[in-house]
Each structure stands twice: as structure tokens, then as C-alpha cells.
XYZ file of C-alpha atoms in Angstrom:
660
model
C -137.255 29.378 -80.461
C -140.140 31.036 -81.419
C -143.019 32.005 -78.937
C -146.921 31.104 -80.027
C -150.116 32.653 -79.224
C -152.983 32.423 -80.346
C -156.310 32.657 -78.247
C -155.919 30.189 -74.570
C -152.269 30.001 -74.897
C -149.589 31.277 -72.478
C -145.948 31.821 -72.610
C -143.782 28.620 -74.407
C -146.513 28.070 -75.372
C -148.122 26.821 -72.184
C -152.252 26.379 -71.986
C -153.429 28.246 -69.277
C -156.833 29.981 -68.614
C -159.799 27.069 -68.824
C -158.333 24.434 -69.248
C -156.865 24.292 -65.754
C -158.090 22.592 -63.575
C -158.927 24.898 -60.524
C -162.948 24.804 -60.770
C -163.204 21.309 -61.850
C -164.679 18.317 -59.785
C -163.992 15.179 -59.259
C -166.580 12.960 -61.084
C -168.565 11.158 -60.126
C -168.107 7.071 -60.217
C -164.530 7.929 -58.995
C -164.217 6.144 -55.617
C -166.320 3.463 -57.008
C -162.874 2.658 -59.564
C -160.355 2.873 -56.697
C -162.179 -0.560 -54.571
C -160.701 -2.826 -56.353
C -157.354 -1.221 -56.445
C -157.195 -1.635 -52.517
C -158.973 -4.460 -52.433
C -156.265 -6.154 -54.161
C -154.881 -5.351 -50.534
C -156.796 -6.500 -48.114
C -155.196 -8.568 -46.204
C -152.769 -6.106 -45.040
C -155.025 -3.233 -45.143
C -157.785 -5.598 -42.724
C -153.379 -6.003 -40.165
C -153.241 -1.934 -40.691
C -156.731 -0.929 -39.650
C -155.952 -3.749 -36.222
C -152.278 -1.981 -35.951
C -154.089 1.669 -35.993
C -156.953 0.846 -33.394
C -154.353 -0.150 -30.803
C -152.298 3.137 -32.020
C -156.115 4.654 -31.181
C -155.822 2.563 -28.321
C -153.090 3.641 -25.836
C -152.901 6.983 -26.750
C -155.811 7.087 -23.840
C -154.100 4.338 -22.418
C -151.477 6.924 -21.007
C -152.745 9.182 -20.273
C -155.102 7.123 -17.873
C -151.599 6.121 -15.846
C -151.400 10.280 -14.979
C -153.459 9.814 -13.701
C -153.250 6.806 -11.421
C -150.078 7.628 -10.679
C -150.866 11.064 -9.234
C -153.923 10.235 -7.497
C -153.262 6.826 -5.655
C -149.359 6.849 -6.143
C -147.940 9.945 -5.094
C -151.325 11.441 -3.534
C -151.589 8.383 -1.245
C -146.808 8.368 -0.844
C -147.210 3.989 -2.654
C -143.921 4.058 -3.834
C -144.909 0.626 -5.348
C -147.677 2.135 -7.691
C -145.727 5.019 -8.980
C -142.713 2.833 -10.180
C -145.303 -0.103 -11.645
C -146.785 2.241 -13.895
C -144.606 4.123 -14.204
C -142.708 1.127 -15.529
C -146.344 0.052 -17.510
C -146.042 3.575 -19.431
C -143.269 2.623 -20.589
C -143.963 -0.475 -21.665
C -147.209 0.843 -23.325
C -144.608 3.698 -25.651
C -142.417 0.707 -25.844
C -145.240 -1.273 -27.769
C -146.612 1.791 -29.191
C -143.577 2.684 -31.171
C -142.856 -0.777 -32.828
C -147.191 -0.759 -33.493
C -146.027 2.041 -35.001
C -142.818 0.419 -36.725
C -145.372 -2.503 -38.102
C -148.128 1.138 -39.089
C -145.571 2.156 -41.154
C -144.161 -1.375 -42.611
C -147.633 -2.900 -43.743
C -148.764 1.771 -45.054
C -145.789 1.576 -47.384
C -146.026 -1.858 -48.163
C -149.971 -0.793 -49.686
C -148.968 2.465 -50.895
C -145.692 1.558 -52.876
C -147.927 -1.408 -53.848
C -150.648 0.769 -55.594
C -148.272 3.220 -56.757
C -146.712 -0.370 -59.068
C -150.080 -0.466 -60.122
C -150.834 2.473 -61.212
C -147.999 3.688 -63.245
C -148.178 -0.244 -65.048
C -151.845 -0.028 -65.730
C -151.242 4.227 -67.184
C -148.052 3.077 -68.464
C -149.192 -0.374 -70.647
C -151.986 1.331 -71.442
C -150.348 4.678 -72.911
C -148.576 1.906 -74.900
C -151.352 1.062 -76.229
C -152.555 4.151 -77.869
C -152.203 5.099 -81.730
C -149.929 6.741 -82.747
C -151.741 10.244 -82.968
C -152.449 10.533 -79.533
C -148.655 11.037 -78.858
C -148.545 13.225 -81.713
C -150.924 15.546 -79.309
C -149.565 15.193 -76.404
C -147.175 17.050 -74.331
C -144.746 14.509 -73.302
C -143.983 16.411 -69.361
C -147.315 16.656 -68.358
C -148.286 12.568 -69.076
C -144.635 12.259 -66.712
C -146.772 13.773 -64.880
C -149.483 11.646 -64.905
C -147.092 8.848 -64.115
C -145.060 10.783 -61.328
C -146.809 12.968 -59.291
C -150.165 11.507 -60.346
C -149.898 8.604 -58.887
C -148.797 9.462 -55.647
C -151.506 11.656 -54.909
C -153.943 9.174 -56.219
C -152.139 6.728 -52.910
C -152.335 9.346 -50.655
C -156.309 9.144 -51.576
C -156.218 5.222 -50.300
C -153.953 6.153 -47.622
C -155.781 9.098 -46.122
C -158.401 7.382 -46.233
C -158.205 3.912 -44.808
C -155.626 4.911 -42.569
C -155.903 8.241 -41.887
C -159.886 8.063 -41.576
C -159.438 5.173 -38.586
C -157.258 6.202 -36.891
C -158.342 9.621 -36.770
C -162.265 8.191 -35.958
C -161.474 5.328 -33.018
C -158.569 8.110 -30.927
C -161.320 10.548 -30.688
C -164.563 7.431 -29.993
C -161.778 6.375 -27.467
C -160.249 9.401 -25.736
C -163.579 11.198 -25.389
C -165.071 8.682 -24.532
C -162.111 8.085 -21.556
C -162.758 12.572 -21.004
C -166.048 12.058 -20.260
C -165.941 8.902 -17.822
C -163.647 11.173 -16.264
C -165.075 14.489 -16.184
C -168.081 14.947 -18.206
C -168.207 19.583 -16.831
C -164.502 19.936 -18.412
C -165.582 17.791 -21.592
C -167.814 20.088 -21.939
C -166.011 22.843 -21.649
C -163.372 21.428 -24.162
C -165.418 21.060 -26.901
C -167.345 24.379 -26.795
C -164.825 25.666 -28.417
C -164.598 22.773 -31.201
C -166.260 25.273 -33.539
C -164.484 28.508 -33.528
C -161.707 26.177 -34.757
C -163.196 24.082 -37.648
C -165.214 26.679 -39.504
C -161.652 28.800 -39.923
C -160.214 25.235 -40.915
C -162.862 23.376 -42.853
C -161.635 26.946 -44.784
C -157.787 26.628 -45.945
C -158.627 23.547 -46.432
C -160.727 24.250 -49.412
C -158.426 26.973 -50.193
C -155.316 24.307 -49.904
C -157.465 22.533 -52.211
C -157.335 25.147 -55.260
C -153.630 25.925 -54.749
C -152.578 22.021 -55.075
C -154.500 21.837 -57.693
C -153.109 24.982 -59.299
C -149.534 22.726 -59.134
C -149.883 20.171 -60.469
C -151.171 21.622 -62.806
C -148.004 23.738 -63.565
C -145.601 20.569 -62.467
C -147.034 19.048 -65.158
C -146.450 22.353 -67.689
C -142.398 22.720 -66.225
C -142.151 18.420 -66.600
C -143.058 19.414 -70.884
C -140.385 23.108 -70.911
C -138.338 20.667 -69.322
C -139.071 17.422 -71.639
C -138.461 19.195 -75.020
C -135.280 21.828 -73.449
C -133.816 19.494 -72.855
C -133.043 17.230 -75.752
C -129.854 17.552 -77.965
C -133.347 18.884 -80.542
C -134.235 21.165 -78.429
C -131.171 22.829 -76.782
C -129.961 22.761 -81.121
C -132.168 25.078 -81.978
C -132.681 26.767 -79.021
C -129.021 28.220 -79.232
C -128.993 28.500 -83.314
C -132.018 30.871 -83.434
C -129.664 32.451 -79.837
C -132.818 31.584 -77.874
C -131.441 30.789 -74.525
C -131.517 33.876 -71.844
C -135.174 34.231 -74.086
C -136.183 30.257 -73.111
C -134.542 31.340 -69.882
C -137.025 33.921 -68.938
C -139.729 31.830 -69.599
C -138.723 28.989 -67.822
C -137.645 31.289 -64.474
C -141.808 32.823 -65.379
C -142.691 29.376 -64.872
C -141.060 28.738 -62.365
C -141.559 30.924 -60.500
C -145.040 30.264 -60.135
C -144.679 27.221 -59.236
C -142.721 29.139 -56.463
C -145.437 31.873 -55.513
C -147.627 28.581 -55.035
C -145.812 26.457 -53.211
C -145.073 29.362 -50.824
C -148.431 29.671 -50.168
C -149.700 26.118 -50.043
C -147.101 25.841 -47.252
C -148.370 29.325 -45.388
C -151.576 28.581 -45.840
C -150.588 25.295 -44.393
C -148.595 27.038 -41.366
C -152.492 28.349 -40.626
C -153.856 24.907 -39.615
C -151.602 24.617 -37.772
C -151.322 28.181 -36.075
C -154.757 27.199 -35.875
C -154.265 23.667 -34.203
C -151.673 25.561 -31.757
C -153.788 28.889 -30.470
C -156.983 26.746 -29.549
C -155.163 23.859 -27.689
C -153.432 26.474 -26.368
C -156.443 28.437 -25.250
C -158.289 24.577 -24.151
C -155.915 24.154 -21.512
C -155.817 27.014 -20.379
C -159.800 26.526 -19.566
C -159.371 23.461 -18.480
C -156.840 24.100 -16.032
C -158.817 26.788 -14.408
C -161.726 25.719 -13.961
C -159.958 22.139 -13.486
C -158.026 23.965 -10.379
C -160.760 25.431 -9.509
C -162.786 22.380 -9.173
C -159.553 21.010 -7.491
C -159.084 22.909 -5.016
C -163.104 22.639 -3.481
C -162.452 18.990 -3.234
C -164.199 17.815 -6.103
C -162.194 16.844 -8.595
C -159.107 14.797 -8.884
C -155.600 16.564 -9.077
C -154.628 13.560 -10.468
C -157.627 13.615 -13.486
C -156.910 16.940 -14.082
C -153.789 15.881 -15.554
C -155.205 13.432 -17.555
C -157.510 15.126 -19.091
C -154.475 18.431 -20.382
C -152.810 15.042 -21.247
C -156.534 13.610 -22.939
C -156.935 17.080 -24.859
C -153.404 16.888 -26.549
C -154.841 14.065 -27.879
C -158.609 15.178 -29.390
C -158.028 18.298 -31.080
C -154.734 16.530 -34.076
C -157.857 14.502 -34.647
C -161.467 16.627 -34.996
C -158.958 18.840 -37.407
C -158.040 16.096 -39.345
C -161.881 15.344 -39.049
C -162.566 18.604 -40.195
C -160.261 18.295 -43.274
C -161.286 14.838 -44.089
C -163.055 15.788 -46.857
C -161.370 18.845 -48.820
C -157.804 16.431 -48.070
C -159.728 13.322 -49.642
C -160.945 15.905 -52.277
C -157.806 16.858 -53.472
C -156.195 13.694 -53.768
C -159.161 12.223 -55.474
C -158.406 14.631 -58.266
C -155.225 13.019 -59.003
C -157.651 9.415 -59.347
C -159.183 11.535 -61.912
C -155.941 12.363 -64.004
C -155.752 9.258 -64.091
C -158.977 8.206 -65.526
C -158.892 10.681 -68.180
C -156.081 8.806 -69.289
C -157.184 5.449 -68.611
C -160.993 5.714 -70.369
C -158.946 7.365 -73.687
C -159.491 3.598 -75.329
C -157.413 3.137 -78.286
C -158.410 4.114 -81.578
C -156.293 1.097 -82.955
C -157.726 -2.711 -81.166
C -157.311 -6.093 -81.558
C -159.933 -7.416 -82.468
C -162.223 -10.207 -80.617
C -160.281 -13.829 -81.828
C -157.719 -12.600 -84.229
C -155.581 -14.452 -86.139
C -151.319 -14.532 -87.046
C -149.953 -14.800 -90.789
C -148.794 -18.246 -91.618
C -144.578 -17.672 -91.372
C -143.186 -15.624 -94.138
C -139.872 -14.759 -95.393
C -137.165 -16.000 -92.904
C -137.864 -19.811 -92.883
C -138.515 -20.301 -96.673
C -142.099 -19.246 -96.721
C -143.205 -16.424 -99.695
C -143.764 -12.981 -99.056
C -146.853 -12.269 -98.142
C -148.253 -9.087 -100.644
C -150.304 -5.918 -99.465
C -152.864 -4.635 -101.097
C -155.333 -1.848 -100.447
C -158.779 -2.020 -101.087
C -160.352 1.691 -101.853
C -159.520 2.297 -99.252
C -159.908 6.480 -97.722
C -158.325 7.491 -94.251
C -158.680 10.555 -92.224
C -156.932 11.558 -88.948
C -159.236 11.553 -85.519
C -160.361 15.030 -83.884
C -159.083 15.803 -80.763
C -161.288 14.190 -79.010
C -161.332 10.602 -80.550
C -157.929 10.839 -80.041
C -156.089 12.402 -76.741
C -157.443 14.046 -73.403
C -157.245 18.226 -73.324
C -155.620 18.071 -70.859
C -153.052 16.646 -72.401
C -153.093 18.131 -75.512
C -149.470 19.909 -77.046
C -150.012 23.293 -79.046
C -148.833 22.893 -82.742
C -146.351 19.218 -81.453
C -144.176 16.879 -82.935
C -145.950 16.680 -87.168
C -148.682 18.428 -87.398
C -152.207 16.847 -87.889
C -154.666 17.297 -90.700
C -158.856 18.337 -89.911
C -160.283 15.725 -89.116
C -162.900 16.270 -91.697
C -160.217 16.578 -93.587
C -159.156 13.376 -96.540
C -156.026 12.442 -96.476
C -156.585 9.229 -98.599
C -158.969 8.709 -100.572
C -160.195 5.566 -102.796
C -156.861 3.642 -102.891
C -156.366 0.968 -103.993
C -152.948 -0.856 -105.314
C -151.410 -4.714 -105.223
C -147.439 -4.303 -104.211
C -147.124 -8.462 -105.367
C -144.566 -10.408 -102.515
C -141.045 -10.368 -102.679
C -141.164 -6.990 -104.635
C -140.666 -3.776 -104.356
C -143.081 -1.511 -104.795
C -142.127 2.635 -104.496
C -144.110 5.171 -103.522
C -143.146 8.497 -105.268
C -145.076 12.112 -105.523
C -144.932 15.615 -103.510
C -144.799 16.344 -99.804
C -147.821 15.686 -97.750
C -149.215 13.675 -101.346
C -149.974 11.236 -99.046
C -147.494 8.750 -99.291
C -146.462 8.354 -95.186
C -150.019 7.700 -94.610
C -150.161 5.190 -96.665
C -147.615 3.204 -95.240
C -148.499 3.607 -92.281
C -151.553 1.783 -92.784
C -149.807 -1.250 -93.080
C -148.365 -1.684 -89.169
C -151.290 -0.377 -88.289
C -149.991 3.034 -86.541
C -153.895 4.199 -87.772
C -156.963 1.975 -89.106
C -158.350 3.174 -92.656
C -161.647 4.967 -92.262
C -163.519 3.356 -95.038
C -161.378 0.408 -97.466
C -159.322 -2.512 -96.465
C -156.037 -2.540 -95.678
C -155.053 -6.769 -96.422
C -151.364 -8.876 -95.817
C -151.462 -12.124 -96.768
C -155.322 -11.569 -98.450
C -156.078 -11.575 -94.341
C -157.345 -8.025 -93.473
C -154.735 -5.759 -90.992
C -158.441 -5.484 -89.062
C -158.263 -8.885 -87.918
C -154.716 -9.990 -87.523
C -153.494 -9.902 -83.761
C -151.169 -6.951 -83.460
C -148.768 -9.184 -82.867
C -148.847 -10.783 -85.502
C -148.544 -7.451 -87.429
C -145.310 -6.208 -85.323
C -143.450 -9.537 -86.051
C -144.921 -9.284 -90.097
C -143.893 -5.547 -91.270
C -140.708 -3.865 -89.988
C -140.158 0.101 -90.470
C -137.123 2.536 -91.410
C -138.040 6.276 -91.185
C -136.472 9.142 -92.136
C -135.025 9.959 -88.545
C -134.280 7.360 -87.039
C -134.812 6.573 -83.095
C -132.935 5.671 -80.977
C -132.578 5.166 -77.000
C -130.409 6.221 -74.617
C -128.500 3.085 -74.652
C -125.650 1.321 -76.161
C -126.218 0.436 -79.810
C -126.235 -3.153 -78.650
C -129.579 -2.295 -76.576
C -130.876 -0.601 -79.403
C -130.130 -4.018 -81.582
C -131.307 -5.864 -78.847
C -134.892 -4.134 -79.049
C -135.196 -6.645 -82.087
C -134.777 -9.365 -80.781
C -133.866 -9.757 -77.003
C -132.717 -13.184 -77.920
C -130.872 -12.354 -80.968
C -126.378 -13.433 -80.136
C -123.429 -11.797 -80.578
C -123.706 -12.870 -83.864
C -126.325 -12.474 -85.029
C -125.552 -9.081 -84.108
C -122.010 -8.753 -85.902
C -123.436 -10.058 -89.128
C -126.985 -8.630 -89.146
C -124.523 -4.993 -88.870
C -122.287 -6.749 -91.663
C -125.174 -6.958 -94.073
C -126.129 -2.930 -92.810
C -122.924 -1.615 -94.434
C -121.333 -0.270 -90.288
C -119.854 -3.197 -89.285
C -117.023 -1.621 -89.864
C -118.459 1.361 -88.418
C -118.693 -0.397 -84.871
C -115.839 -2.026 -84.632
C -113.325 0.962 -85.251
C -115.211 2.438 -81.747
C -112.741 1.275 -78.529
C -117.099 -0.126 -76.605
C -117.916 -1.590 -79.615
C -121.388 -2.504 -79.515
C -121.678 -2.296 -76.028
C -120.644 2.292 -76.943
C -123.822 4.531 -76.154
C -125.574 6.296 -78.347
C -126.776 9.088 -76.617
C -130.048 11.117 -76.659
C -132.119 10.268 -79.160
C -128.665 8.799 -80.532
C -127.264 12.231 -81.530
C -123.156 10.782 -80.898
C -123.863 8.963 -83.989
C -124.390 10.428 -87.695
C -127.071 10.297 -90.108
C -126.264 7.906 -92.205
C -124.990 5.669 -89.028
C -128.591 5.865 -87.879
C -129.887 4.340 -90.401
C -127.266 1.945 -91.198
C -128.080 0.555 -87.675
C -131.248 0.804 -88.323
C -131.328 -1.731 -91.570
C -129.423 -3.356 -89.058
C -132.022 -3.875 -86.607
C -134.807 -4.220 -89.188
C -132.739 -7.235 -90.054
C -132.448 -8.505 -86.460
C -136.701 -8.867 -86.675
C -136.473 -9.666 -90.164
C -139.697 -8.698 -91.174
C -141.270 -10.729 -94.909
C -142.821 -6.888 -95.580
C -140.347 -3.642 -95.495
C -141.056 -0.390 -95.028
C -138.352 2.644 -95.606
C -139.590 6.110 -94.825
C -137.316 8.519 -97.135
C -134.838 6.193 -95.191
C -132.063 8.544 -97.471
C -133.699 11.875 -97.171
C -131.586 14.254 -96.583
C -127.867 11.997 -96.506
C -124.482 13.849 -97.926
C -123.807 11.227 -101.456
C -121.815 9.112 -99.664
C -123.468 7.782 -96.954
C -126.461 7.270 -99.247
C -125.118 5.174 -101.331
C -123.574 3.322 -98.425
C -128.149 2.875 -97.499
C -128.473 2.344 -100.553
C -125.832 -0.516 -100.453
C -127.556 -2.470 -97.036
C -130.574 -2.284 -98.369
C -129.702 -4.446 -101.217
C -129.190 -7.250 -98.264
C -132.228 -6.184 -96.064
C -134.508 -5.949 -99.261
C -134.155 -9.147 -101.053
C -136.990 -11.830 -100.898
C -139.670 -8.982 -99.255
C -142.405 -7.281 -99.787
C -140.948 -3.615 -99.897
C -143.242 0.143 -99.720
C -140.870 2.536 -100.619
C -140.872 6.063 -100.027
C -138.413 8.448 -101.771
C -138.272 11.762 -102.882
C -135.096 11.629 -104.238
C -136.955 9.432 -107.531
C -134.056 7.965 -108.706
C -132.995 5.745 -105.939
C -136.508 3.806 -107.423
C -135.654 2.979 -111.093
C -135.113 -0.111 -110.473
C -138.698 -0.364 -108.370
C -140.698 -3.203 -109.580
C -143.622 -0.886 -109.812
C -143.686 3.158 -108.847
C -146.867 4.706 -107.546
C -147.834 8.278 -108.593
C -149.237 9.758 -105.224
C -150.826 13.111 -104.760
C -153.061 15.001 -102.771
C -154.280 11.439 -101.507
C -154.621 9.316 -105.147
C -153.017 7.431 -106.851
C -152.423 9.308 -110.286
C -150.068 6.813 -111.918
C -148.726 3.577 -112.276
C -145.990 1.580 -113.649
C -142.202 0.861 -113.685
C -139.804 3.560 -114.090
C -139.097 3.992 -117.945
C -142.878 3.048 -118.602
C -143.846 6.082 -116.494
C -141.182 8.619 -118.476
C -142.749 7.414 -121.322
C -145.840 8.373 -120.325
C -145.129 12.167 -119.556
C -147.177 12.197 -117.002
C -146.531 14.204 -113.451
C -143.768 11.449 -112.897
C -142.498 12.392 -115.662
C -142.357 15.970 -114.795
C -141.256 15.111 -111.037
C -138.100 13.819 -112.406
C -137.799 16.001 -115.010
C -137.155 19.107 -111.501
C -134.779 16.869 -109.887
C -132.536 16.180 -113.374
C -133.567 19.385 -115.636
C -134.231 21.711 -114.393
C -134.187 24.441 -116.766
C -137.357 22.579 -118.168
C -140.775 24.098 -116.898
C -143.192 22.019 -114.326
C -145.946 20.596 -114.765
C -148.534 19.085 -113.244
C -151.449 17.372 -115.225
C -154.210 17.729 -112.818
C -157.363 17.205 -114.979
C -155.968 13.498 -114.524
C -158.527 11.206 -112.919
C -156.208 9.461 -110.020
C -155.788 5.481 -111.304
C -158.111 2.649 -109.736
C -157.389 -0.546 -108.705
C -160.609 -3.249 -109.986
C -159.392 -6.808 -107.789
C -161.994 -8.168 -109.951
C -159.726 -7.940 -113.343
C -155.972 -7.584 -111.064
C -155.609 -4.643 -113.325
C -155.956 -0.853 -112.412
C -158.389 1.539 -114.682
C -159.319 4.213 -114.841
C -162.068 6.071 -112.730
C -163.865 9.369 -112.898
C -166.382 9.344 -110.467
C -165.025 9.381 -106.061
C -166.393 7.284 -104.053
C -166.306 8.731 -101.757
C -167.502 12.579 -101.349
């Protein structure tokens, strides 16, 4: 594949430099927004805190028992004391083990519950985004938010409530016990703590920066694999002879991730080394000073052993406490990245008290008409519709600049139950018109109506039920034919599926397959031919049975046999429905009740096939190019576009544009 260049882009079109979150701070208020997620598990969290306190208490009790065994049992030769306390220590260990088991269970319940809540919340929110969000977003980066970042967010909660509670309680109980046993040895042991804390915090900050960078690389790697590990990406790579280049570029990314992961392991091990060295040094100091006190008969040997045991329980929590802020801030980055997505408001939203259309079409009611009244549209800017850290570069269908009008003052009526064809050069605005009908986008100005009702006043479900769309490249999920068909109507019976496939002229193909409807279609339906996919898409449309149908070049790029089969299927699919059909092959729309000629975002001509040919305008020119290649082409660019007067219900010419 071609390498993308330009500022801020590295190999394979990946963003680098200032877009990476390495130096970005967590936004204010992030912690406050986490609390509602934790409150859902209030009862389990209370039990977790209680269990954590019990575990901390056991950490302090066991060394005291060892002191008593030595001083009051072994040295005084009291066998009963030794045996009974030894059994008690074993019992404490068993109880502590059960407490740890319950801790793990409740922590897992809370953690996995948070993962479920976050994933479903983000997934549902993303599903509500407008189409422009998906044209700009790297799929792999978005998937990384749902997989990697939700885990980091979950750890933020469990770290704050579990580890913080455990650390503080353990330190309070253990240090309190140490000072009760020997304040001299306790001060000697704590005197070395500052020597440990300073390098420990520095290492923690380094790990925070490295973790952020690793999360960014994880998202980039996921995006690369998502694009290359599908049929279209693999085909393009092979056709252009780029597998080796792709492998080298991927290896560079994987190498960067490897190096960062290795560095994280090294710095993480440094923390462990610091704890080990400090523990050994402090233990030596305690034994040195304590041993001298024991020899001088000012300290009992059992107290010395207990102090040494307590020391082993001090420096781990001190290390955790020293890096608590760093660890929490690192985990909060994940929450911050999730909130970036959740804070992006969908451009297409349902209004309060949105209404539904009366049942139409398939229940004996007439299909509704579709009306555009002075509709102008321009694509939203990146700031309105996407998150910078998720953006792809030159991915999917390019969107026009936000200051360029894709449509200007478009007015027409697609009569109820009739076929309206949209024709014109590529990039004229035909697809944009059809995308406004099912509210994939909303008009910037003007009104789009279905059945006389502004689509913005309709419930989103009502629009979805009313409008059915078959695109040029019909998308199939990696599922069976049955699963793809049932996506339109989950309660459809076997007979419904067969009738829809038969009407779409594809049942003969499906029935000849060994698994029939249960045949897997492969990634994006690539196990099927283009014509078969289109006919299955039409069958899916028939199952949905919408009163308004949009066909966006449904027969483009197909062979004559497949096109003929689809045309026969459409004769059934469009009967009685209000239809908007985009076609580049003008021969396929000769029987349309109305043809709209679109160019440069305007409607220039309107009429039937014969009327437009007689007019000798843009339509006649396009038709001549397709059927008489020897004719010199011309386009009436100086003519005024055709407008619609809703009061007189007829099309008029106008000179002064309404949108500047």
C-alpha cells in the first residue's frame, strides 16, 4: 500500500509527535466522574474494605504471636504455650487465606462489573455516533479503548479502594505494633525510608510516561492489524506487491512496542530491587542494634524476631503508598481516554417527545412521500464529530472540507409509491442526498420530510423502520446467511427467509449450497460474489419491508447477468414503495417516474427519461456519452438549478442562490 506522508505522520499513516498523550495531564473532574461507577457496587465495596482490614490485622498479629512463642514459650520452656500458639498461628494463616479468597472474589466481582459497565456504555455511545465519526476514526484505536483502557479504568477504582485501604491499614497497624514493641528500633528502621522514597517516586513517574506511550502504541498496532487482516486490505497488499514493505513497517511498530515493554519491565524491576535492598539493609540494622540490646538485656529476643518480621510487612506498603499517586494517575489516564469518547455528543440526536409515523406500506397504508425543502448541507468539521487521538488519516470515503457546501438549496418531492432516480457525475451530491433521508447526517439548513413530518421530529427507531437502504457495496457480517438476513427482522420465520430470498432472485443460489442458509459468508461477505451479496442485501431489505427504499448504485460494477438478476429482484422490492435510486447507468432508470439530475450540489433538471432527452440538457449529454461515445460532450453549467415551490407544488427555475 502507498505510504502516507505529511506533517505528523509516521510509517503506515500513524500519528506521531504531539498527538501522542505522553505529556498530557488527566483532565480536572475525572476522579469525580468515576464515583458513579463505583457507587453501583457500594455493598461489595464495603465488604471488600472490611476484608482488607482483617487481612491487615492478621499481618500485625502473627509477629506478636511469634514473640510470645519465643519469649514466653521457648525461653521459659513452656511447652503448652509453644504448641497452642503454634496451632493458633496456623489457624490465623488458614483464616487469612479464606479472607484473601473472599477479597479476590469481591474484587473480581467489582472489577468485572466495572469492565461490563464501561464496555457497554462506550459501545452503546459509539453506536449512536453519526456516520462522519466512523469515516474519521481508526477502528483499531477505538477497539483499544474498549479492550485496554477499560481495564486500566477498572484498575483505577480497585487501586483507589482496595490497595489504598490495604496499604494504609497495614502501615497503621504494623507501625503501631512496632512502636509498642520498641520505639528505638522503629525509629532506626524508619530513618532509612526517605532514602528509599525519592528514587521510588522517580521510577514511578517514569513508568507512568512509559505506560501512556505503550497504550498509544497498542491502539496503533490494533488499527494496523484491523486494516491489514481483512480481505480488502490483504488483497490490496498482494496486488501492489507490498507484503514485505507491510511486514517491515509492522515490524518497526512491533519493535517500538517491544522496546517500551522491555523498558517498563526493567524500571518495574528497579522498584523491586530498591525494596529488596532497603529491606535487607534495614533488617541488618535492626538485627545489629537489636542484637546489641538483647546482649545488654534491655530487649527480649522474641521482640527482636517480631520486629524483623514486622519490617518485612512495612516496606511493601511504603513502596505502594509512595507510588500511589503515580499509579492512580496512570490508571486515571484510561478513564480520561474513555471520557474523551463519551464526551463526544452524537450530531444526530433524537428530540424530546419524538414521534412515530403511522404504519405504512406493508400494512395496507400508502407509502409516505419524501420531501426536500431548501436543503443545504456541508460535512461537519473534525472538531464537531471526532476525537483527535482516534482520527484516521485519509481513511474511508474522504469528507469534503467543512466550509464547502455539498448541497445547496435542494428542493424536490419523491412522490409516494413512485420511483425517483438521482443521476449525475461522480461527486455531484447524489449519495449525500440519500444519506439525509435515513438521518445518517442532518441537513445543515432546510427541511427533510417523510410523510409530511420533519425527520428531526421523528424517533430514530421510526426513521430506521421507515427507510431501508441498499448500498453499492452491501456489507455482510462474518456470520451465516441466515444471521445476516435476521439482522433486518430477528423474528422472521424460515418461510419468511425463503420467500424474501426467492423474491430477491437468490434462493436458487442459496439452496444449492451444502449448508444453505447456514453457510458462513466470510469476512465482509467475501465468500459470495458481488451479485450474490447484492441480492442477499435486497432480500434483507424485503424482510425489513420498509415503505421508503434508497438504492445507492446497487447494480454498479456488476456483470450483465448479475445486474439483470438484481433488476428483476428490484422490480419486486420497489412495488408500492417510495424509492430513491442512484444510478450511473442511465439505461437502468428509463422507467423511473421522475429523474433528478444532480451536479455540484444542485438539482439542474427534472423530468422523465423522454422529457429530459428532449430537453437536450445535462441528462441528454450524459446519456449520449454512455450510448454514443462519438458525440462531443457538453454540460450546461451556466443554467440555473431547478428549485421547488412548496406552495405551487411545481418546479421552477431560480437565479439567486439562497446559500452564500
